[in-house]
Short mmCIF file of C-alpha atoms in Angstrom, two decimals:
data_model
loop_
_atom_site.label_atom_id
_atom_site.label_comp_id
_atom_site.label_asym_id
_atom_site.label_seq_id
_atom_site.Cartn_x
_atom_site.Cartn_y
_atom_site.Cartn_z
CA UNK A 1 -18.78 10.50 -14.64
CA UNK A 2 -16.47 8.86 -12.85
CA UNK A 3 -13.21 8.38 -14.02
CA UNK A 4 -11.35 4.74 -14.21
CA UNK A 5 -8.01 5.13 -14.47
CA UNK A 6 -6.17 1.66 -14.57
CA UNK A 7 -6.41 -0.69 -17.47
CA UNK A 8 -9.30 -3.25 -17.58
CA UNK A 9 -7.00 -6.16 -17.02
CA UNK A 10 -3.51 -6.99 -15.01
CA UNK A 11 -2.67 -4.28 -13.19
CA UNK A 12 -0.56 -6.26 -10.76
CA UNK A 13 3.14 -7.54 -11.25
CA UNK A 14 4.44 -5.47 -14.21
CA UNK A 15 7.06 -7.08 -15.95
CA UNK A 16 8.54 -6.77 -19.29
CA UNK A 17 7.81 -9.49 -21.65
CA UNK A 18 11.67 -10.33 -22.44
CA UNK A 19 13.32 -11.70 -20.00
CA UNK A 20 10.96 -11.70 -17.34
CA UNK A 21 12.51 -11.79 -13.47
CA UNK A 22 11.04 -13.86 -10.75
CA UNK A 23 10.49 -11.63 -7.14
CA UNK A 24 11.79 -12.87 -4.72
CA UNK A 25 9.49 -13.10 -1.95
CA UNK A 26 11.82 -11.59 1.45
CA UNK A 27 12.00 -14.12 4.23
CA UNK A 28 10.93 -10.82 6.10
CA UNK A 29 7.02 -11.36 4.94
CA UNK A 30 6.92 -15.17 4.99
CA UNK A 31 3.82 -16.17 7.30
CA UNK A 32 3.03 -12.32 8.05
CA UNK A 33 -0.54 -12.31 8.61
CA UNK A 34 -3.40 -9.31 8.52
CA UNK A 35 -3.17 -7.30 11.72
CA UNK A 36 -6.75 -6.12 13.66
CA UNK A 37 -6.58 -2.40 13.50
CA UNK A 38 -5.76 -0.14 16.95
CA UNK A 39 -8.51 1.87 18.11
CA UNK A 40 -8.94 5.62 16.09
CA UNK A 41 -7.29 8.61 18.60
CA UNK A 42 -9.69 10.76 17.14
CA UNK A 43 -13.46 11.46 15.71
CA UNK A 44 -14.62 9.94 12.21
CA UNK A 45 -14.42 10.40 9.48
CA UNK A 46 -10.72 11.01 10.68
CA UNK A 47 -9.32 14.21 9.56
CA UNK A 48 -6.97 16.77 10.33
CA UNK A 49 -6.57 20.60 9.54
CA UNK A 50 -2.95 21.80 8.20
CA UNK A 51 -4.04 24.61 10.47
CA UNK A 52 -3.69 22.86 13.61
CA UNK A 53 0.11 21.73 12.83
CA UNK A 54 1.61 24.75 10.99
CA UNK A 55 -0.62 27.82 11.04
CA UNK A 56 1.99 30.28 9.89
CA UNK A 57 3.15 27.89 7.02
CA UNK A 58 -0.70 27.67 6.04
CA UNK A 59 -0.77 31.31 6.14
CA UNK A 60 2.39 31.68 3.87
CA UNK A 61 1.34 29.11 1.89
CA UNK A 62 -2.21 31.11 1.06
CA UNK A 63 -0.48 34.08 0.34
CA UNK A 64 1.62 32.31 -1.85
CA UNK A 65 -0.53 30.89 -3.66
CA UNK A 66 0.33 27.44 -3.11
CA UNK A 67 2.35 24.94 -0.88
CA UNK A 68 5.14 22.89 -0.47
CA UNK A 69 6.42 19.55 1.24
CA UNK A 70 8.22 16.60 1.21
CA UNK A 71 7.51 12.65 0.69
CA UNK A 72 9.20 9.49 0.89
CA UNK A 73 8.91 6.10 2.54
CA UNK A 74 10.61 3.11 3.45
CA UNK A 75 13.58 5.21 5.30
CA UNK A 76 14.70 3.19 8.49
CA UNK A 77 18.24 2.28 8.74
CA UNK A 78 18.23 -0.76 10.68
CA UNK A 79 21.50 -2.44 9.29
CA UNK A 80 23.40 0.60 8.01
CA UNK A 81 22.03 3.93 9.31
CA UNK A 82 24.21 5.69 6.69
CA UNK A 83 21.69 5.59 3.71
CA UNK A 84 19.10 7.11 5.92
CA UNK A 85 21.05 9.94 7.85
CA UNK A 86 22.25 11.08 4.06
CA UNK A 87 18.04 11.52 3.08
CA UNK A 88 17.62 13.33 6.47
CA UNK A 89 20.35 15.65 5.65
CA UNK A 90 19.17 16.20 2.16
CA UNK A 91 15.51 16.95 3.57
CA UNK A 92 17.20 19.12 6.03
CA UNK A 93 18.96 21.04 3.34
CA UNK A 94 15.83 20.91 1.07
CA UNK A 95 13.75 22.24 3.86
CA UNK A 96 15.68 25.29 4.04
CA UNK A 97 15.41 26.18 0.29
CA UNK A 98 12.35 28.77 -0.95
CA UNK A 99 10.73 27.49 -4.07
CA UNK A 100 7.83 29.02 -6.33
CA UNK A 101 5.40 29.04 -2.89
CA UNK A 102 8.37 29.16 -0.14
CA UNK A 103 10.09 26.54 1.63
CA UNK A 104 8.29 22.87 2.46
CA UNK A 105 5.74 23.28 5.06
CA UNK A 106 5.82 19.50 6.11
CA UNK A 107 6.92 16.11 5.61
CA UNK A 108 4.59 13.17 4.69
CA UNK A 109 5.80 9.27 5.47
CA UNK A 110 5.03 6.76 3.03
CA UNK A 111 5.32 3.97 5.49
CA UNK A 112 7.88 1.72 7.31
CA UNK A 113 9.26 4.08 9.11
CA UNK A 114 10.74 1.68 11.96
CA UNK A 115 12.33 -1.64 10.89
CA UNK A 116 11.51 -4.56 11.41
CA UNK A 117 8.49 -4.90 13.23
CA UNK A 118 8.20 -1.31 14.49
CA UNK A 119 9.83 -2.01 17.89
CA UNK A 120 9.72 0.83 20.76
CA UNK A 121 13.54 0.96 21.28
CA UNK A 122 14.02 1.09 17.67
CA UNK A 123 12.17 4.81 17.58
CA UNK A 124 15.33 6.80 18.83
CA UNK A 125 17.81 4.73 16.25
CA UNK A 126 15.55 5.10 13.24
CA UNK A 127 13.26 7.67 13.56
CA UNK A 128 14.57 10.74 16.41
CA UNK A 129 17.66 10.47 16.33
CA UNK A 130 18.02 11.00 11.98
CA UNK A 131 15.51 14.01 11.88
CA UNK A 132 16.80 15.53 15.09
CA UNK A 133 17.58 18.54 12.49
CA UNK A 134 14.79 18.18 10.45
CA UNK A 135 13.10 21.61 11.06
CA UNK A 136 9.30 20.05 9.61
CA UNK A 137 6.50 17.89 11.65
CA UNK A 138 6.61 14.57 10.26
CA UNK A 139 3.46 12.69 9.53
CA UNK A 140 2.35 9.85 7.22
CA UNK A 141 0.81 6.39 6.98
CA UNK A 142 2.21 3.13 8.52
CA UNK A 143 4.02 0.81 6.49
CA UNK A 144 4.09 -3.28 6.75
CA UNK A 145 7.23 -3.25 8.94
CA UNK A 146 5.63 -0.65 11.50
CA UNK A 147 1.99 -2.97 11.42
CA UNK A 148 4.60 -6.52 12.11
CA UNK A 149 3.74 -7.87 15.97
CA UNK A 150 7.59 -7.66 17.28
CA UNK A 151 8.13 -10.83 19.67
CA UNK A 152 11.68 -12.12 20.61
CA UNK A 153 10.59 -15.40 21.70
CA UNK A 154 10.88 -14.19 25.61
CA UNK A 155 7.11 -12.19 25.68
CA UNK A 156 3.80 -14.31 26.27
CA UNK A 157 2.05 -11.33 25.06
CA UNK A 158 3.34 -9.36 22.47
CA UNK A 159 2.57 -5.52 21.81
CA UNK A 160 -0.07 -5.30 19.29
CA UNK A 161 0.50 -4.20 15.78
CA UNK A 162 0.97 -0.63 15.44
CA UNK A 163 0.96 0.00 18.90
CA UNK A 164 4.39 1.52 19.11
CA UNK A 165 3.18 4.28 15.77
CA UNK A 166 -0.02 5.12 16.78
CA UNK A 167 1.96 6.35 20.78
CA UNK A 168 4.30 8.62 17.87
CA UNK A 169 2.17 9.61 14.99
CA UNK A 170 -1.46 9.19 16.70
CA UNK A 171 -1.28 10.84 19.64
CA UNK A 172 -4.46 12.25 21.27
CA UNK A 173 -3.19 15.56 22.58
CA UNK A 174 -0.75 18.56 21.05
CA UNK A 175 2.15 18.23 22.49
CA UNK A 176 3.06 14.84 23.48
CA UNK A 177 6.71 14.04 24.48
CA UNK A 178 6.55 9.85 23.44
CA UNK A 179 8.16 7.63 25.88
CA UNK A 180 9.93 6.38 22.76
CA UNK A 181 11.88 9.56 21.64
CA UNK A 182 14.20 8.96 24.68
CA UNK A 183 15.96 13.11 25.38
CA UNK A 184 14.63 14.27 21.43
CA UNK A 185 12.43 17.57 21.34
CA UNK A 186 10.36 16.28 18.52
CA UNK A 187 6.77 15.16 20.03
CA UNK A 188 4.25 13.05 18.75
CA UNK A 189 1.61 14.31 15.67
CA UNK A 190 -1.54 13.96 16.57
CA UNK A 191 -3.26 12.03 13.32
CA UNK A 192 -6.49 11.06 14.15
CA UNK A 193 -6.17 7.54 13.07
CA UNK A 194 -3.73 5.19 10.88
CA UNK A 195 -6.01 5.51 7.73
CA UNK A 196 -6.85 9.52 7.86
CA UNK A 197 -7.01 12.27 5.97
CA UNK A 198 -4.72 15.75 5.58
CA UNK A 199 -7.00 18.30 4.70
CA UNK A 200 -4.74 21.82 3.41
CA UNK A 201 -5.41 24.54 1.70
CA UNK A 202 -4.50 23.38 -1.83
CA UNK A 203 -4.31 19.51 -1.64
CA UNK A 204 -6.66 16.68 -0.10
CA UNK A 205 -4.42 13.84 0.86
CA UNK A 206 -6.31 10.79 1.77
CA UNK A 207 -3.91 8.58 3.77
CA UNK A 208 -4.39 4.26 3.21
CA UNK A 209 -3.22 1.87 5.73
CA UNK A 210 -2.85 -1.17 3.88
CA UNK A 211 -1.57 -3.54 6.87
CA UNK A 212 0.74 -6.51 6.94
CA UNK A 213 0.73 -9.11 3.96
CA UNK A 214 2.07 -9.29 0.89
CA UNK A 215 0.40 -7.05 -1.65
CA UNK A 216 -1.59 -5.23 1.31
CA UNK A 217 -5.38 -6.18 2.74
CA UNK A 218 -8.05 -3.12 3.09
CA UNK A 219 -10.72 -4.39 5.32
CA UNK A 220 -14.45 -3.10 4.36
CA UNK A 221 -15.17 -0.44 6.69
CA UNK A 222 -11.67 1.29 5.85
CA UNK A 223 -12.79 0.73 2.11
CA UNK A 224 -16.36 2.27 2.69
CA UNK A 225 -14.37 5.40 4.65
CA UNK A 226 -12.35 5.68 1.45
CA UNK A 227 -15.31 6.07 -0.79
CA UNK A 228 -16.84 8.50 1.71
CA UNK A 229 -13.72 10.53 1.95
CA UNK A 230 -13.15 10.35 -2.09
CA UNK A 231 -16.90 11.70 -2.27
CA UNK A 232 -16.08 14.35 0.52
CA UNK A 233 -12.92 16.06 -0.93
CA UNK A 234 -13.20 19.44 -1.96
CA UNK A 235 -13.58 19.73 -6.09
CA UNK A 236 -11.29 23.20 -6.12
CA UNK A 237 -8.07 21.64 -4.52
CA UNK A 238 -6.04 18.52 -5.79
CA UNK A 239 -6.46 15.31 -4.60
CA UNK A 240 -4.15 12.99 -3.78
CA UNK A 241 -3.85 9.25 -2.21
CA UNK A 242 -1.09 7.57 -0.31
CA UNK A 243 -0.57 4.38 0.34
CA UNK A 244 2.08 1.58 1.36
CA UNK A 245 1.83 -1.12 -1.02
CA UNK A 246 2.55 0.10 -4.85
CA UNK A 247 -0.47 -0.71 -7.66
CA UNK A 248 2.56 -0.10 -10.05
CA UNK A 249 6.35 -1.60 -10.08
CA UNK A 250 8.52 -2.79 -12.34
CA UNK A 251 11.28 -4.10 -9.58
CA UNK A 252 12.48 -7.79 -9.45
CA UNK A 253 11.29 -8.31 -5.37
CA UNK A 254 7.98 -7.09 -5.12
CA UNK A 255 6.50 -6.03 -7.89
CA UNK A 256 3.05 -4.21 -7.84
CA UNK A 257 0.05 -5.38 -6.01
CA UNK A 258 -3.86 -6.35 -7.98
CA UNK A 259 -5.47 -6.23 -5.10
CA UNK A 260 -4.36 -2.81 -3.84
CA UNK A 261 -5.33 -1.96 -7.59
CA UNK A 262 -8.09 -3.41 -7.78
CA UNK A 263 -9.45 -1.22 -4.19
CA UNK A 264 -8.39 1.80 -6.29
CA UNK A 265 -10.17 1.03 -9.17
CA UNK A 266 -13.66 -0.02 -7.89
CA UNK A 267 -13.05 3.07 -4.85
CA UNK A 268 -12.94 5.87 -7.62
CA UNK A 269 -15.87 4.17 -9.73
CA UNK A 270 -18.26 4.43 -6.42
CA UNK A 271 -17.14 7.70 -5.27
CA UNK A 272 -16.86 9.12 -9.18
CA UNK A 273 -13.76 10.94 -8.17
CA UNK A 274 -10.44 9.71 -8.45
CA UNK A 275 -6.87 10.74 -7.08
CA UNK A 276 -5.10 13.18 -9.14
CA UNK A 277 -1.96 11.70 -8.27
CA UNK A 278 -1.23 8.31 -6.06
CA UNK A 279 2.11 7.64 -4.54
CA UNK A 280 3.16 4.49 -2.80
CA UNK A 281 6.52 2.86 -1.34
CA UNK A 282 7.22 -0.55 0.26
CA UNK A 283 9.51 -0.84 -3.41
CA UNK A 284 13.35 0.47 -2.44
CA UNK A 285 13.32 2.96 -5.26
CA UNK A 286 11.96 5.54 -7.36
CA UNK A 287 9.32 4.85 -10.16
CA UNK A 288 7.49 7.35 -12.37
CA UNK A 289 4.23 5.75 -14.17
CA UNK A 290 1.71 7.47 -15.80
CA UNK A 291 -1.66 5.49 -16.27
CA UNK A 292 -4.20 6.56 -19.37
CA UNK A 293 -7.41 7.39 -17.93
CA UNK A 294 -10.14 5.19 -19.50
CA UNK A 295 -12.03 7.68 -21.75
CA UNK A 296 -8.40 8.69 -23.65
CA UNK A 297 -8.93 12.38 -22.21
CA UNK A 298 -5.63 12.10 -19.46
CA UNK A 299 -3.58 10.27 -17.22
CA UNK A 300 -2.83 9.53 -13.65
CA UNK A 301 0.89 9.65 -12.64
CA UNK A 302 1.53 7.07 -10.05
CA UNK A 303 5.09 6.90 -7.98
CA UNK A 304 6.84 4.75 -6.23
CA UNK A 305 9.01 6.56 -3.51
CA UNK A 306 10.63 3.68 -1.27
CA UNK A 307 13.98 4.97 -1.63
CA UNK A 308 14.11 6.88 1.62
CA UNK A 309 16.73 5.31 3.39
CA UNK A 310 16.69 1.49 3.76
CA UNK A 311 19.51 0.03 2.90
CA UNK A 312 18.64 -2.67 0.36
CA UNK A 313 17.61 -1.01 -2.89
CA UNK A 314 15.38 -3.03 -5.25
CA UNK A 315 16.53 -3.27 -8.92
CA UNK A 316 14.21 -2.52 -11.68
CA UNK A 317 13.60 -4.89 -14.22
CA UNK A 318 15.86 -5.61 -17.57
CA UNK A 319 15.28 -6.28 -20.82
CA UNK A 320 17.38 -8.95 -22.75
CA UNK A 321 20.35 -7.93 -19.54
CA UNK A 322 20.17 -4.53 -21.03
CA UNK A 323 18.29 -1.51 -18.79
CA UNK A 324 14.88 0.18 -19.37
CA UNK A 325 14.95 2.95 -21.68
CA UNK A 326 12.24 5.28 -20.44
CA UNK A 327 9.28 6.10 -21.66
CA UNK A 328 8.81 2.48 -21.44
CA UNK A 329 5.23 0.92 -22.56
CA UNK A 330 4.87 -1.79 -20.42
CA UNK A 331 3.87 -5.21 -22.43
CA UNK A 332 0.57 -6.03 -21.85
CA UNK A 333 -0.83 -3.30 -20.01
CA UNK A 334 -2.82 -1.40 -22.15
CA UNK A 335 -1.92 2.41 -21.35
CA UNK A 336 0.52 1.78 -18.67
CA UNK A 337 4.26 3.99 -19.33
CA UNK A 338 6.81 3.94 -17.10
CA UNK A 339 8.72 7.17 -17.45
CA UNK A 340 11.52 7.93 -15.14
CA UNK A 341 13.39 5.89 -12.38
CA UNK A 342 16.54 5.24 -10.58
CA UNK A 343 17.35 2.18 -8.54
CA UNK A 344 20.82 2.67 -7.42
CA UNK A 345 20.75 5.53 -5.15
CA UNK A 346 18.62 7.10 -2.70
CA UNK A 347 16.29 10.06 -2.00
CA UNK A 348 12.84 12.18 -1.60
CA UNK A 349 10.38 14.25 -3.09
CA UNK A 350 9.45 17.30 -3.14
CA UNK A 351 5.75 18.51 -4.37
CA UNK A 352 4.88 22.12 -5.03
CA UNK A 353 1.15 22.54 -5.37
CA UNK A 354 -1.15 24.84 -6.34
CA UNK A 355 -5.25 25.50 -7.39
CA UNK A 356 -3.94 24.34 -11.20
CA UNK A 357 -0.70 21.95 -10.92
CA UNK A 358 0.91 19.09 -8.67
CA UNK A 359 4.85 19.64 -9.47
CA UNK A 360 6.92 16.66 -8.56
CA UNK A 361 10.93 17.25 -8.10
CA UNK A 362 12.54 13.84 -7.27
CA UNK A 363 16.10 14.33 -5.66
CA UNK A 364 18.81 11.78 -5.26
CA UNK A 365 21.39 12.28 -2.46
CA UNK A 366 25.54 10.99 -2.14
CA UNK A 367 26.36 7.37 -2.13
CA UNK A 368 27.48 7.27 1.62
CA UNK A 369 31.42 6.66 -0.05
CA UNK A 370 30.46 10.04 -1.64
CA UNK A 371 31.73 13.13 -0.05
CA UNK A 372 28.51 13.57 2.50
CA UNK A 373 28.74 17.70 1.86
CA UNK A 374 27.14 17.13 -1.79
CA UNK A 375 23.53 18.93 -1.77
CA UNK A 376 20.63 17.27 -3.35
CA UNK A 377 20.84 16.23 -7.05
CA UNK A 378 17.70 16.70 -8.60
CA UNK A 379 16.92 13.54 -10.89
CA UNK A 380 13.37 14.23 -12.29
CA UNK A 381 10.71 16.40 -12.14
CA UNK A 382 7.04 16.54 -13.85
CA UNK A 383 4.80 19.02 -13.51
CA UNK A 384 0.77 18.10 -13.78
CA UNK A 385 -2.14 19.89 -14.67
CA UNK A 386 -4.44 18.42 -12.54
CA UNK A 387 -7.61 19.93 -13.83
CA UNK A 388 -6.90 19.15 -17.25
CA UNK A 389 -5.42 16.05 -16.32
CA UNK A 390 -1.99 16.60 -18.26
CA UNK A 391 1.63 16.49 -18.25
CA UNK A 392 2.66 20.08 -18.54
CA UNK A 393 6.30 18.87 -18.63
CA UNK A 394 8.37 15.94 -17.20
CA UNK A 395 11.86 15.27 -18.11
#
C-alpha cells in the first residue's frame, strides 16, 4: 500500500500562527520564467552506477557494510567567496575523517551551484577554484540560479538554460577537462541527464530538476520518469529524493513550495513507494522536519540544506519576536514537527548509510571573523530506521 506521507491539506508556506512573517519575494526571481529542458547526455531512464565513478570506494563501502558522503546546496560565493571557501574546507577536512563505514565516498549538490544565472566564467570563481582540494567527485542536481538564461544586454542570443551545467556535470565521456575549469584538474561527471538517478550499493537517490520559478515547475514526462524510477528502485536499499525547491520551510523569504509537494505526494501514491528521506535547498539554512506518515505507523524526515556557502542566510521564523523552540508542531499542519535548525551559520551534511539506517550528521563551520583553523562543529545528527520507518535517535 502505498504510503502518503504529507498531511492532506497545506503543505506549502509553513508559518507559525503568531506573528506570522511575510517572504519576501528576491528581486533575483521576479519575471523568471520555466526553462525548456537541454537534451539528456545519456540513455533513459537516466541512471548511473557508483561503480563507474569510485570503484574502490564502492568496494570499501561493501565491505564495510555501508557508505558514506556528503550533501549540501546553495554554495556559490558570488559576493563574498569567504562563506563558501570555509564549507569547502570543512568538506575537505570531513572528507578525510573514517566514520562507522570509512571516509565519504562522494559529494552530492543540492543545486545552485553557480550564481546568478550559472554563467561560464563564473565556473572557476565558484565552483573549481573552492574544491580545488576537495579530494571527492562532485555531482548533484541543478538549482534555479544554474537553470537562469544569463544575458548582459550585449548578446542577441543568449546561452540556453543549463547549458553551462550540463558541459560540467553532464558530460558524455569519462574524463572531460570543461572549457570552464580554466588550469583545475577536476573534470566533468558524467550524469546522464539533469533529472537522473544515483544508483549505489546501499542507497537509491533519485535526483529532481525542478527548473526556474518560484516554488519549482516539473513538466509531465519528468513526472512520469519519477513514478517509473520510484517503481524501479530496489526494495533492499534506502531510497532517497533530492530536489531544489523545499516542500518544507519555516524561513521568512521563501518558504516551502505546494506544488513541489503536491508532485511528491501524488508521485509516491502512483508508484506505492515513497522516499525514505527527501532533502532540498534553495532556503539559506538548515531545517530538520519530520512528516507523520498517513497510516500513524512512521515518519519521513525532510531537510533543508541551503546553507552551503551563499552568503545571505535566510532567518527562520519567530514567534511573538522570541525564537523557535524545537520540536516545534507547526500550526495547522496536521503531523508536521520541525526539529532542529540553525540559521546563522553555515555548513554540510554528512549521511552514513547502511541496509537498516540513513544517519544524518549536520556540521556547522567558523564565522569567516572566526579563526578559519576551527574543524567542523557538529550541530545535529538523527539517525533513521528506514525499514521501520523510525527515529532511532536525533538530538
Amino acid at each position: 500500500m502505498a504510503r502518503h506521507p504529507h498531511p492532506k491539506h497545506g503543505f506549502g508556506q509553513l508559518r507559525p500562527s503568531q506573528n506570522p512573517p511575510h517572504p519576501q519575494q528576491s528581486p533575483l526571481f521576479e519575471g523568471s520564467a520555466f526553462q525548456p529542458l537541454p537534451a539528456p547526455t545519456g540513455a533513459s531512464p537516466f541512471r548511473l552506477d557508483l561503480d563507474a565513478i569510485v570503484p574502490d570506494a564502492v568496494a570499501a563501502a561493501r565491505k564495510a557494510g555501508g557508505m558514506a558522503f556528503h550533501m549540501v546546496g546553495d554554495t556559490g560565493g558570488v559576493k563574498d567567496p569567504n562563506p563558501q571557501l570555509l564549507v569547502a574546507a570543512g568538506l575537505e577536512h570531513d572528507a578525510g575523517v573514517a566514520g562507522k563505514f570509512g571516509a565519504p565516498a562522494f559529494f552530492y549538490h543540492l543545486g545552485d551551484v553557480v550564481y546568478f544565472d550559472g554563467q561560464a566564467q563564473e565556473y572557476v570563481p565558484q565552483f573549481y577554484d573552492p574544491y580545488a582540494h576537495y579530494p571527492l567527485p562532485i555531482m548533484g542536481i541543478p538549482g534555479n540560479h544554474d537553470g537562469d538564461v544569463f544575458d548582459d544586454g550585449t548578446r542577441t542570443n543568449p546561452l540556453p538554460s543549463l547549458a553551462t551545467f550540463v558541459r560540467n556535470f553532464c558530460a558524455a565521456t569519462p574524463g572531460t577537462h570543461s572549457p570552464d575549469a580554466g588550469e583545475a584538474s577536476r573534470t566533468a561527471m558524467i550524469q546522464p541527464n539533469v533529472y537522473w538517478t544515483l544508483n549505489t550499493p546501499f542507497a537509491t537517490i533519485i535526483g529532481l530538476y525542478t527548473n526556474v520559478p518560484e516554488g519549482g515547475v516539473v513538466e509531465d514526462d519528468q513526472v512520469a520518469w519519477f513514478v517509473g524510477e520510484l517503481k524501479a528502485a530496489p526494495k533492499d536499499r534506502a531510497l532517497i529524493v533530492a530536489l531544489h525547491h523545499p516542500i518544507y520551510s519555516l524561513d521568512t523569504y521563501h518558504s516551502g513550495s505546494k506544488p513541489m509537494g503536491t508532485l511528491l505526494a501524488n508521485s509516491f501514491a502512483s508508484a506505492g513507494r515513497s522516499a525514505d528521506m527527501v532533502f532540498t535547498a534553495h532556503v539559506h539554512n538548515y531545517q530538520r522536519f519530520t512528516i507523520a506518515d498517513a497510516d500513524g505507523n512512521g515518519v519521513t524526515p525532510y531537510f533543508v540544506a541551503g546553507q552551503g556557502g551563499y552568503h545571505n542566510l535566510h532567518k527562520v521564523a519567530k514567534v511573538n519576536g522570541q525564537p523557535l523552540i524545537t520540536p516545534y508542531a507547526v500550526p495547522g499542519q496536521a503531523g508536521v514537527t520541525l526539529n532542529s535548525y540553525y540559521d546563522d551559520r553555515f555548513g554540510f551534511l554528512r549521511l552514513e548509510v547502511s541496509p537498516e539506517e540513513i544517519a544524518v550528521s549536520t556540521y556547522t563551520v567558523p564565522r569567516p571573523q572566526e579563526p578559519w583553523d576551527q574543524v567542523p562543529t557538529l550541530f545535529d545528527t538523527v539517525r533513521f530506521d528506514w525499514k521501520r520507518r523510525r527515529i532511532v535517535t536525533g538530538a
